[in-house]
XYZ file of C-alpha atoms in Angstrom:
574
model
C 9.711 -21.924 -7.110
C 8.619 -18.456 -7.240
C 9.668 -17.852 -3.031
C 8.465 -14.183 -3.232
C 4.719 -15.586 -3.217
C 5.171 -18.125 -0.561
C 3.752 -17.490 2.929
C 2.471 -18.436 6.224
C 2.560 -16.544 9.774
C 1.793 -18.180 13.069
C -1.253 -16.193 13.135
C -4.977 -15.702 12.005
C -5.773 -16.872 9.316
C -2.810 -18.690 8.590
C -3.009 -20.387 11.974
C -5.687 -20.950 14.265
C -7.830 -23.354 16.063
C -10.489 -24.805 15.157
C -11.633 -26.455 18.541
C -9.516 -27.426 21.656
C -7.508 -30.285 19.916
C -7.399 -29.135 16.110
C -5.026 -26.253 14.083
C -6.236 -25.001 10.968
C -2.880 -24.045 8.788
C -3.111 -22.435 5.533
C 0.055 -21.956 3.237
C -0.043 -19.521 0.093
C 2.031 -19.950 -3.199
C 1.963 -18.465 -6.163
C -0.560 -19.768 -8.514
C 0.203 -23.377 -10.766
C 3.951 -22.886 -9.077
C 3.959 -25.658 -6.519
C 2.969 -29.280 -7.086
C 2.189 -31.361 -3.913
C 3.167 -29.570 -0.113
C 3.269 -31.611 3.165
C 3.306 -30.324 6.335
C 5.963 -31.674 9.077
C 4.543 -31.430 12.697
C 4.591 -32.546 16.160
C 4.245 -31.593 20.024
C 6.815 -28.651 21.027
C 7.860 -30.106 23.851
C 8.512 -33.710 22.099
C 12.127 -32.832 21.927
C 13.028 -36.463 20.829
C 10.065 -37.443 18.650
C 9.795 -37.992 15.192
C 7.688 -35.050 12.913
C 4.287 -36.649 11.583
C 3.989 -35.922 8.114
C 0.480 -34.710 5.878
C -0.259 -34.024 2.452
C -1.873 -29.845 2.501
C -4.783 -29.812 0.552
C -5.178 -27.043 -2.660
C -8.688 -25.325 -2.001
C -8.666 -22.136 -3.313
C -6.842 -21.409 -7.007
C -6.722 -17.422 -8.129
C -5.141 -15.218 -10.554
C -1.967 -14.807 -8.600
C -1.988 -17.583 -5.680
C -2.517 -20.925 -4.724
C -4.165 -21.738 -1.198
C -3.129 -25.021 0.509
C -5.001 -26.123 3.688
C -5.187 -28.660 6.513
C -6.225 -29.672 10.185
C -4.020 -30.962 12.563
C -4.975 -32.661 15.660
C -2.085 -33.068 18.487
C -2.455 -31.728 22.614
C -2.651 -28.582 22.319
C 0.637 -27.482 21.414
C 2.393 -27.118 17.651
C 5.836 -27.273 16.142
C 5.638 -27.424 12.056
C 7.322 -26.567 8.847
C 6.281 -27.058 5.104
C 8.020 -29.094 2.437
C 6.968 -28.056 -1.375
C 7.525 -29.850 -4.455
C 7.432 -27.573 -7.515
C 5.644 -27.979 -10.901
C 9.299 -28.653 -12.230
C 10.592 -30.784 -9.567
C 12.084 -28.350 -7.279
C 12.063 -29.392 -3.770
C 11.894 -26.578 -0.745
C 11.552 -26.702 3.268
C 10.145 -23.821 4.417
C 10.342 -22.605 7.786
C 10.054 -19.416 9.846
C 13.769 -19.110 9.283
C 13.327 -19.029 5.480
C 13.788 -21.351 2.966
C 16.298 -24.523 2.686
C 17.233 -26.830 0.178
C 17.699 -29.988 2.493
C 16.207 -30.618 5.042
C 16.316 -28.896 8.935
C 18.019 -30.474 11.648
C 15.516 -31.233 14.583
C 15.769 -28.111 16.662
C 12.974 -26.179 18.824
C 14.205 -23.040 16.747
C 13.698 -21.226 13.611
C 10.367 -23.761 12.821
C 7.035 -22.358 13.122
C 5.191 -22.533 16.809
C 1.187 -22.356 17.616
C 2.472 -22.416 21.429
C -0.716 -23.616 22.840
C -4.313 -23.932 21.846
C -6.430 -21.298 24.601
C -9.655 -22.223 24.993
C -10.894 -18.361 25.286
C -9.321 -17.658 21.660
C -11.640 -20.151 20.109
C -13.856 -18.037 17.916
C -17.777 -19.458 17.619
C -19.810 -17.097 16.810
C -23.647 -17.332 18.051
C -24.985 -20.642 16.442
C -28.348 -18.976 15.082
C -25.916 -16.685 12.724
C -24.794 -19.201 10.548
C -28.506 -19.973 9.579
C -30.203 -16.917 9.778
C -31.075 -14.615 6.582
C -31.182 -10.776 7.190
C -33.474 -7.807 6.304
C -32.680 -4.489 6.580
C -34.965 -1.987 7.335
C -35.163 1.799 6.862
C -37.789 2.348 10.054
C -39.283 5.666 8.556
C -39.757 3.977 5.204
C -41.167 0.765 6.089
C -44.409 1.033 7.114
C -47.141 3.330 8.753
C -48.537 1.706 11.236
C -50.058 4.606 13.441
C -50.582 7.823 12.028
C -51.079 9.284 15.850
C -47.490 9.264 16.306
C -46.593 11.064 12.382
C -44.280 14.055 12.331
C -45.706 17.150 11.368
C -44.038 17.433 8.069
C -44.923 14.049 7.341
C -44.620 13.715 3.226
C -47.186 11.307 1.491
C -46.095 7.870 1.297
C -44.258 6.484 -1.879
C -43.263 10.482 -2.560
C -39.192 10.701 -3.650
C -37.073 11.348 -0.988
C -35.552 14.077 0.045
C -32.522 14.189 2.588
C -35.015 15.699 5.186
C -38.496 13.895 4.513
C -40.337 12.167 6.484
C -42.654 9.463 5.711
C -44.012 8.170 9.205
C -43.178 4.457 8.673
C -42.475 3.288 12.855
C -42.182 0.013 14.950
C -45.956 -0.271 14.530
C -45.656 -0.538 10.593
C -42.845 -3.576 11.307
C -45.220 -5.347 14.001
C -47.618 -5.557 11.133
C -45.862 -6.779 8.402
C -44.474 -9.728 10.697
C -46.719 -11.924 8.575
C -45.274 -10.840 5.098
C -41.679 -10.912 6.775
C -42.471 -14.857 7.906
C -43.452 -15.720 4.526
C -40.360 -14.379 2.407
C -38.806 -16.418 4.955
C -36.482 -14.363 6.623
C -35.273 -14.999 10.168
C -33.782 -11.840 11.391
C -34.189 -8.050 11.106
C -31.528 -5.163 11.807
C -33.118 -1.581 11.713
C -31.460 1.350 11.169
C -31.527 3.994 14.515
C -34.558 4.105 16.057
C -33.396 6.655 19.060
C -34.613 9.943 19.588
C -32.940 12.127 17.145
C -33.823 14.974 14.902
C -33.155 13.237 11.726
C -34.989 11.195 9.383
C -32.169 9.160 8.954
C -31.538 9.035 13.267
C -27.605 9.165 12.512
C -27.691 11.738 15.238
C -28.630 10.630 18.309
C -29.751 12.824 21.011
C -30.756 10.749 23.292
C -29.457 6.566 23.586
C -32.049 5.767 26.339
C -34.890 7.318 24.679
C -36.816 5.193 21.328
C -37.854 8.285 18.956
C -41.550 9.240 19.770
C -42.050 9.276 15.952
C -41.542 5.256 15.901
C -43.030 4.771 19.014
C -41.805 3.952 22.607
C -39.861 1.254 25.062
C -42.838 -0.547 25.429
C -43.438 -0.375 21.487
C -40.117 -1.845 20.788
C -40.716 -4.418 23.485
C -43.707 -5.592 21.856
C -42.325 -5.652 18.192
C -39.429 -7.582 20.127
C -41.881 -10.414 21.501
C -43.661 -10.716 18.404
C -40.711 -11.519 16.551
C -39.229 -13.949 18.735
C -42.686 -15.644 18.800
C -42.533 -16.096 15.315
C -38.229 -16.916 14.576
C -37.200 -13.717 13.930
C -34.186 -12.105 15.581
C -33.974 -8.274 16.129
C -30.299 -6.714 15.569
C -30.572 -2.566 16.628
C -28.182 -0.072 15.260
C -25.482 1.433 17.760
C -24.009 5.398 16.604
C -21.162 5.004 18.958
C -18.345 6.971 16.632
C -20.653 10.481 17.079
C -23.540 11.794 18.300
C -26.032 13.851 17.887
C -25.692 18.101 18.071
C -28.210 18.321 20.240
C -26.470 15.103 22.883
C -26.959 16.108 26.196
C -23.274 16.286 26.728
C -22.492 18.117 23.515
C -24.811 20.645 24.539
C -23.428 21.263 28.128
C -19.921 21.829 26.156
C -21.786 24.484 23.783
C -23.258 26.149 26.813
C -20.256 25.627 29.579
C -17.642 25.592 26.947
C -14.220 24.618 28.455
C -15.644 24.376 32.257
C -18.325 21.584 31.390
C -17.720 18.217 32.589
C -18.042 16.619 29.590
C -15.301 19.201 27.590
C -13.119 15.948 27.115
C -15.765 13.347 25.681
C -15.185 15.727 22.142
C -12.584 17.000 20.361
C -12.839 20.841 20.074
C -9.885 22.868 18.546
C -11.253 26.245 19.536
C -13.307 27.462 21.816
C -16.078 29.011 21.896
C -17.965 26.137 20.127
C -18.887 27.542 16.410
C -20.571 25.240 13.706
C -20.345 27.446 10.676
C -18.905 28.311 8.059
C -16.564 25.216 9.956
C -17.229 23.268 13.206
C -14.713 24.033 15.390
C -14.527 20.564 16.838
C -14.313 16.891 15.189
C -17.024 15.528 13.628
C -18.194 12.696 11.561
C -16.803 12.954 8.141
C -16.094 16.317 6.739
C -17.712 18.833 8.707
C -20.628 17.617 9.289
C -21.379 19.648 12.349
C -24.923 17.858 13.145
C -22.551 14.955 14.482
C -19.440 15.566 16.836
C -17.343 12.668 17.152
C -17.438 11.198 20.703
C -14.168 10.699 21.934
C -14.024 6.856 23.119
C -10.375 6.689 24.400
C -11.981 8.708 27.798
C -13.339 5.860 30.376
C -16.303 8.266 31.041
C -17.577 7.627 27.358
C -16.520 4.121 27.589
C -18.796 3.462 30.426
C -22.168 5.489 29.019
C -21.524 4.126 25.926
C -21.072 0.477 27.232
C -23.900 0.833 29.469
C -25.992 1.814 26.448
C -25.366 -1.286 24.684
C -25.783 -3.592 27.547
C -29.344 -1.759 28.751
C -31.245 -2.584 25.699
C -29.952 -6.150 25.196
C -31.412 -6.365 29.154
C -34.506 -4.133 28.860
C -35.884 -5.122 25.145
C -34.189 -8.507 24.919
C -32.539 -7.499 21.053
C -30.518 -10.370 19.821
C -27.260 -8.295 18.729
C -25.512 -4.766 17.546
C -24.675 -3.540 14.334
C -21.826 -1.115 14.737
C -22.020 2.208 12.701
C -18.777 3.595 11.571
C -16.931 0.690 13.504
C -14.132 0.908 11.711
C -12.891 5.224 13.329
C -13.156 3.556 17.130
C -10.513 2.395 18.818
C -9.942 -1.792 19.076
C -9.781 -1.182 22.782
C -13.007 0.002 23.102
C -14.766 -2.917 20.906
C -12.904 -5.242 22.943
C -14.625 -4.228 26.704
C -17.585 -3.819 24.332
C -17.488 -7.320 23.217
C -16.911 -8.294 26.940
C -20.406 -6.055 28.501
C -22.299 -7.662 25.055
C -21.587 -11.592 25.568
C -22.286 -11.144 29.793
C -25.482 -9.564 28.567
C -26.505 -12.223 26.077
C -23.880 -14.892 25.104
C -25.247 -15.280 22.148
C -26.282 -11.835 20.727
C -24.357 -11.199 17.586
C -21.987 -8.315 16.822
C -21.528 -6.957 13.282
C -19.476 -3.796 12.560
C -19.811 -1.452 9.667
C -16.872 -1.745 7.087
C -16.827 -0.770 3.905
C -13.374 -2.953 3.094
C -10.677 -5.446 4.849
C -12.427 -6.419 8.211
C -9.739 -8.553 9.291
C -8.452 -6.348 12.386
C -11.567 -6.399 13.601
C -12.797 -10.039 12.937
C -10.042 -11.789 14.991
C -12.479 -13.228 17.527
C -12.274 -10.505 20.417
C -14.188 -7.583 18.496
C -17.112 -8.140 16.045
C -18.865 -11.456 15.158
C -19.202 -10.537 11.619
C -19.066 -7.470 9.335
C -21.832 -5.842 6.441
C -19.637 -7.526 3.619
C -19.200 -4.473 1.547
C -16.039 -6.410 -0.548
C -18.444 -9.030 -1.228
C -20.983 -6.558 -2.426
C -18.855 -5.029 -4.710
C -17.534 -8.069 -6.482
C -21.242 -9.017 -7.322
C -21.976 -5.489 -8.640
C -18.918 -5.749 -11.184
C -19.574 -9.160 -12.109
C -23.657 -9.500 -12.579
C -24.717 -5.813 -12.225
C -22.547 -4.053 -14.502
C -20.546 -6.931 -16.137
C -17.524 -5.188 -15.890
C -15.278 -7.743 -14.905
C -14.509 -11.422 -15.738
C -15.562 -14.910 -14.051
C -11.975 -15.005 -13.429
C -11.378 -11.876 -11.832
C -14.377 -12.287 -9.729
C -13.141 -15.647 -8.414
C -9.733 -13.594 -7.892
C -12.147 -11.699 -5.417
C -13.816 -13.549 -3.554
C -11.362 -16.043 -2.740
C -9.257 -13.794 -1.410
C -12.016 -12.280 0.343
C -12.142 -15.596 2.067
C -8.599 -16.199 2.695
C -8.723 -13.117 4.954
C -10.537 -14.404 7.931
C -11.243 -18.025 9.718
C -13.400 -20.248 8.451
C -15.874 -19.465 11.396
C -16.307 -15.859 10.248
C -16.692 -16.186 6.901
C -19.500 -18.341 7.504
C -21.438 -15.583 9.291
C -20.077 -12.424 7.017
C -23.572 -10.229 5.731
C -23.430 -10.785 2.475
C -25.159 -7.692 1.091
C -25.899 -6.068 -2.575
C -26.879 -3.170 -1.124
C -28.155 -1.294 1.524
C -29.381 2.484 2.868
C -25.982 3.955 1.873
C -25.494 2.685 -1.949
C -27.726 2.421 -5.088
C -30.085 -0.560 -4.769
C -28.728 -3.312 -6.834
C -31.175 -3.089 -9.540
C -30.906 0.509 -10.516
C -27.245 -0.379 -11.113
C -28.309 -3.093 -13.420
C -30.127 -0.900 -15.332
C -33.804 -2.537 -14.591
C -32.403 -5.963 -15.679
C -34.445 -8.230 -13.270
C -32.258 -11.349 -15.164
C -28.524 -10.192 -13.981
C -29.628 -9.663 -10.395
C -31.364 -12.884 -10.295
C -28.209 -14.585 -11.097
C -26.555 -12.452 -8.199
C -29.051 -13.031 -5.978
C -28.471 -17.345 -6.690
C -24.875 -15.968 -5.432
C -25.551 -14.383 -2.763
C -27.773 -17.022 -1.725
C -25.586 -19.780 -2.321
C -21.969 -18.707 -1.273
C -20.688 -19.093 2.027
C -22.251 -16.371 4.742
C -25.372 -14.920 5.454
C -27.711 -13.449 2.840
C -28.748 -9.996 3.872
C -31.628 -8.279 1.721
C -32.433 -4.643 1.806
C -36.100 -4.034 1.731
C -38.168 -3.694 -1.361
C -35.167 -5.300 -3.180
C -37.617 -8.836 -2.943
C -40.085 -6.775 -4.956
C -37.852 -4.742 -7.393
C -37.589 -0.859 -6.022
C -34.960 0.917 -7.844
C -32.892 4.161 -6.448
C -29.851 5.552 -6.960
C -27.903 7.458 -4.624
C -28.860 8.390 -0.647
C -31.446 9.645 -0.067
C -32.862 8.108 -3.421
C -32.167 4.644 -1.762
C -34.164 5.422 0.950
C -37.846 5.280 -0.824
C -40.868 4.118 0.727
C -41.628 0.479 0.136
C -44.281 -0.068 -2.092
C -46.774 -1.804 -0.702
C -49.406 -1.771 -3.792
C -49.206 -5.492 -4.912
C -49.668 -4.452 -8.133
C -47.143 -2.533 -8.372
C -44.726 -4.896 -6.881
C -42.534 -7.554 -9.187
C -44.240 -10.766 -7.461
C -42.044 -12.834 -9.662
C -38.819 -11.445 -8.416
C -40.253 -12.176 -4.587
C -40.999 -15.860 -5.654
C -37.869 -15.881 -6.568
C -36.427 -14.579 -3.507
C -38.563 -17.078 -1.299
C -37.566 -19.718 -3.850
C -34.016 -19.387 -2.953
C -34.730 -18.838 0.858
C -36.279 -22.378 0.957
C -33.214 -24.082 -0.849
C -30.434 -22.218 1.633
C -32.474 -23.896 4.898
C -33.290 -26.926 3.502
C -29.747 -27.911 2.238
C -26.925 -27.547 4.953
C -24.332 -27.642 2.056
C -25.676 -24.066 1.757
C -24.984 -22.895 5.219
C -21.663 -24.460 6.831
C -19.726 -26.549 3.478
C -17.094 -25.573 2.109
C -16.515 -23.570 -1.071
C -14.741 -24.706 -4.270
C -13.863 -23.218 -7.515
C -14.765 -25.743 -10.158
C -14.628 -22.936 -13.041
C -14.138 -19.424 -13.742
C -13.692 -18.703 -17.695
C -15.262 -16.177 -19.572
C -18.777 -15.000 -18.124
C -19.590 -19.057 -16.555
C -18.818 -19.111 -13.312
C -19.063 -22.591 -11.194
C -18.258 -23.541 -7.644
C -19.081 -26.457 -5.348
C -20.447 -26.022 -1.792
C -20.066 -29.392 0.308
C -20.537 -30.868 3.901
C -20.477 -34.158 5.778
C -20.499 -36.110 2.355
C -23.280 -34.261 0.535
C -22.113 -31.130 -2.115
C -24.163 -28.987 -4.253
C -22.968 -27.323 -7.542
C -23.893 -24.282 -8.571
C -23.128 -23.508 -12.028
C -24.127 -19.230 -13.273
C -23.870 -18.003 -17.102
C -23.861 -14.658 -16.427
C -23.778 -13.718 -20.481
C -26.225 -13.293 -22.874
C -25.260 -15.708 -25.292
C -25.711 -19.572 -24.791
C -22.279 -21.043 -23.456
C -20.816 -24.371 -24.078
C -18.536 -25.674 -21.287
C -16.472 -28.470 -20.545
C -17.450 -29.414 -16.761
C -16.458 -32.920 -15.684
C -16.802 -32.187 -11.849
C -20.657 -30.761 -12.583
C -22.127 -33.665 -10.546
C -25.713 -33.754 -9.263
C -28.825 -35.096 -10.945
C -31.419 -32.695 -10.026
C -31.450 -29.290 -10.891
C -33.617 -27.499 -8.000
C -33.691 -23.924 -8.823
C -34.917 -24.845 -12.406
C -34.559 -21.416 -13.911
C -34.076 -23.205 -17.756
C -33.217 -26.178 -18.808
C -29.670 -27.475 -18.835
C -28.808 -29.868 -21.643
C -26.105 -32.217 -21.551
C -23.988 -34.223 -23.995
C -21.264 -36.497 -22.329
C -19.138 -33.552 -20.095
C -20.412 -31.120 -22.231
C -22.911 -28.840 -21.239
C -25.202 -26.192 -22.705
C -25.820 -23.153 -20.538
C -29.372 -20.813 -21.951
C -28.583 -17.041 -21.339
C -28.609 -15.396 -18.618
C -29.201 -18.616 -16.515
C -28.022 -20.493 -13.585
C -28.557 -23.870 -11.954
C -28.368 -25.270 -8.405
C -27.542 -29.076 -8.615
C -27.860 -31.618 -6.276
């Protein structure tokens, strides 16, 4: 057996619990090495009882590994180690002491402990997440609802972008496309900043108490608050907590008071006095970008406004959860209180942190609920976009991608394909509505939520920020109304099959450009089988199962276990 790929820890997401009673152990090997492993357990503190034995199931095959899994169910407390029968006959005990040809004398040491099941470390995120279906939305690109409230320089609407236009869209323009949010069928909404700040972006706050009189007001955002909840729609707000704004109240009392201000300590400034050009003298978001000094949240004095912050709107507008911008350059001490002020607020208002790649420090159940699944995203660009990798390397991805975190998160990760920072996902295709149809039955189908960027449902096109950032088009004719069936199509199969929101996820085959997996949950499974080539493909698929092909994009012929994929094609089967 190849030892050097073996491995378990004690630990998330090797180890942890699935409710009060129940473990959740995964065990890694290297790929087609290991034939059949078993897991040895019992209570701890049983000092003279007998190990139970199990069989570890094989759910997730890659390039390089093999994942095993089970559940087991004892009081609480866990003493285990593995035994592994190779390919070849070799026969293994693993343990956290190592590795041992026969078997381990019955000892409290050197196996592997879960000490004791706590309650409090049982992650569940809020039960609306694992159904709901997200749409992002660029508030000054939306929609004009009220002209009254336009900034001076406003450009005309559906003009390109520029880093500094401004196109008027505000909370208004969102209140009145509630009815054309309802029927693509989507059940939340997280906007990008709407507080006062000079921007047109709002990256820069300059005030966190204040909505930006250009979208409208507190009593604005109450009402487009209301009217979504009246109609199923959650309402997820953007927190800038890594910087602020130049023109922050505090920042500014540093510019003016330099060294003898209050707030000297809530930034990091190398030299004094303050200077922005031709380099800020203080720490900023990314590479001097003056307009944005980085707050410093290791000082309990930006803890608390910050904290204080999050918890006022969640009590004053009733929003349903935070997405965290630039999560990833704050301190895990600070998301943890933040966590803590969030849940007292509303228990089940979701938390979902910006991260562009390996969440898993921060998705351990005391930080973030979720993450924007930028890893995700850029597996599906590769694969259906630019078709620049294979089925098998994109399996390679994405089940590792899922071996990174507990089952519970994975089911609530934002599965995006792009958003106000990257190229919209058709641009990248190169105008091919087909390949992002088949990513879209991906992203739709796959375990997590589906998150769509607005005017993707329609086909807009952009490249590059600010070029991402266009107006939506709002001309029907001008809008792909095929591509929004489409989208509403797929929106209708994810609620109406629970396979689609909490089963499992299986592999059935990766060769080539064919790519075919099996989603499955208290007895029922769907298979969803993609031919993301232009050529008709001929595949061997004994496990294809269902009757009924529901998404019914061509026609899939069949002769015995053979089966005859049309280009550029993929089928949902039930």
């Amino acid at each position: 057996m190849i030892k050097e790929a073996i491995f378990h820890k004690s630990d998330i997401p090797y180890a942890y619990p699935v409710n009060k009673d129940q473990l959740k152990i995964v065990l890694r090997t290297a790929v087609f090495d290991v034939d059949r492993v078993y897991i040895l357990f019992k209570d701890r503190y049983d000092w003279l009882g007998k190990f139970k034995i199990k069989p570890m199931t094989l759910v997730h095959t890659n390039e390089l590994f093999d994942y095993y899994e089970t559940t087991l169910e004892l009081n609480k407390r866990f003493l285990y180690f593995f035994y592994l029968v190779s390919e070849t006959g070799e026969k293994l005990y693993y343990t956290e002491a190592g590795f041992f040809k026969k078997r381990p004398e019955d000892s409290f040491w050197g196996f592997f402990h879960y000490p004791y099941i706590r309650e409090k470390d049982i992650f569940s995120p809020p039960d609306w997440a694992n159904e709901c279906i997200v749409y992002q939305i660029f508030p000054d690109r939306f929609n004009n609802g009220d002209k009254t409230n336009d900034p001076e320089n406003v450009r005309p609407w559906g003009e390109k972008p520029t880093a500094d236009s401004f196109f008027g869209g505000d909370l208004q323009g969102i209140i009145d496309k509630i009815d054309y949010l309802k029927e693509l069928g989507i059940n939340a909404i997280y906007l990008t900043p709407i507080f006062l700040s000079p921007s047109t972006h709002k990256y820069d706050t300059t005030d966190y108490y204040t909505i930006d009189p250009h979208f409208g007001d507190t009593q604005k955002a109450k009402e487009l608050v209301r009217k979504c909840h009246d109609n199923g729609i959650k309402v997820i707000f953007d927190a800038v907590f890594n910087h602020c704004g130049y023109d922050f109240f505090a920042f500014q009392d540093v510019v003016k008071n330099g060294p003898k201000s209050k707030y000297w300590d809530w930034f990091n400034v190398y030299e004094w006095p303050i200077k922005t050009h031709p380099k800020p003298t203080y720490e900023t978001f990314g590479e001097n970008v003056w307009r944005m000094p980085k707050l410093m949240t290791k000082n309990p004095e930006v803890q608390k406004y910050l904290l204080e912050v999050a918890e006022y709107w969640i009590k004053e507008v009733d929003i349903d959860g935070w997405r965290l911008d630039v999560a990833n350059e704050i301190d895990h001490h600070f998301w943890r209180k933040f966590r803590e002020v969030v849940k007292n607020a509303k228990k089940d208002a979701v938390i979902v942190g910006e991260v562009w790649h390996d969440a898993s420090p921060w998705l351990r159940g005391d930080q973030f609920d979720s993450v924007m699944n930028y890893p995700f995203r850029n597996a599906v660009v590769d694969f259906f976009a630019k078709r620049k990798i294979s089925a098998v390397k994109f399996n390679t991805l994405i089940t590792e991608q899922l071996m990174r975190h507990m089952d519970s998160v994975n089911k609530v990760m934002f599965n995006l394909i792009g958003s106000h920072d990257t190229e919209r996902f058709l641009t990248l295709a190169n105008g091919m509505v087909a390949r992002m149809k088949l990513a879209l039955v991906f992203q739709f189908t796959f375990v997590g939520v589906p998150y769509i960027y607005y005017g993707d449902e329609i086909g807009m096109v952009g490249g590059f920020d600010p070029d991402c950032r266009r107006c939506m088009i709002w001309e029907e004719e001008k809008q792909n109304k095929g591509l929004f069936e489409f989208y509403k199509k797929l929106i209708r199969i994810r609620k109406e099959h629970e396979e689609l929101k909490y089963g499992n996820f299986t592999t059935l085959y990766a060769v080539g450009r064919v790519f075919a997996f099996r989603r499955e949950y208290k007895g029922n499974s769907i298979v969803v089988i993609i031919n993301n080539s232009s050529k008709e493909e001929v595949i061997f698929l004994e496990e294809a199962g269902g009757k009924e092909d529901i998404l019914k994009m061509g026609e899939l012929k069949r002769s015995g276990n053979l089966l005859y994929l049309k280009p550029n094609t993929a089928y949902i089967l039930k």
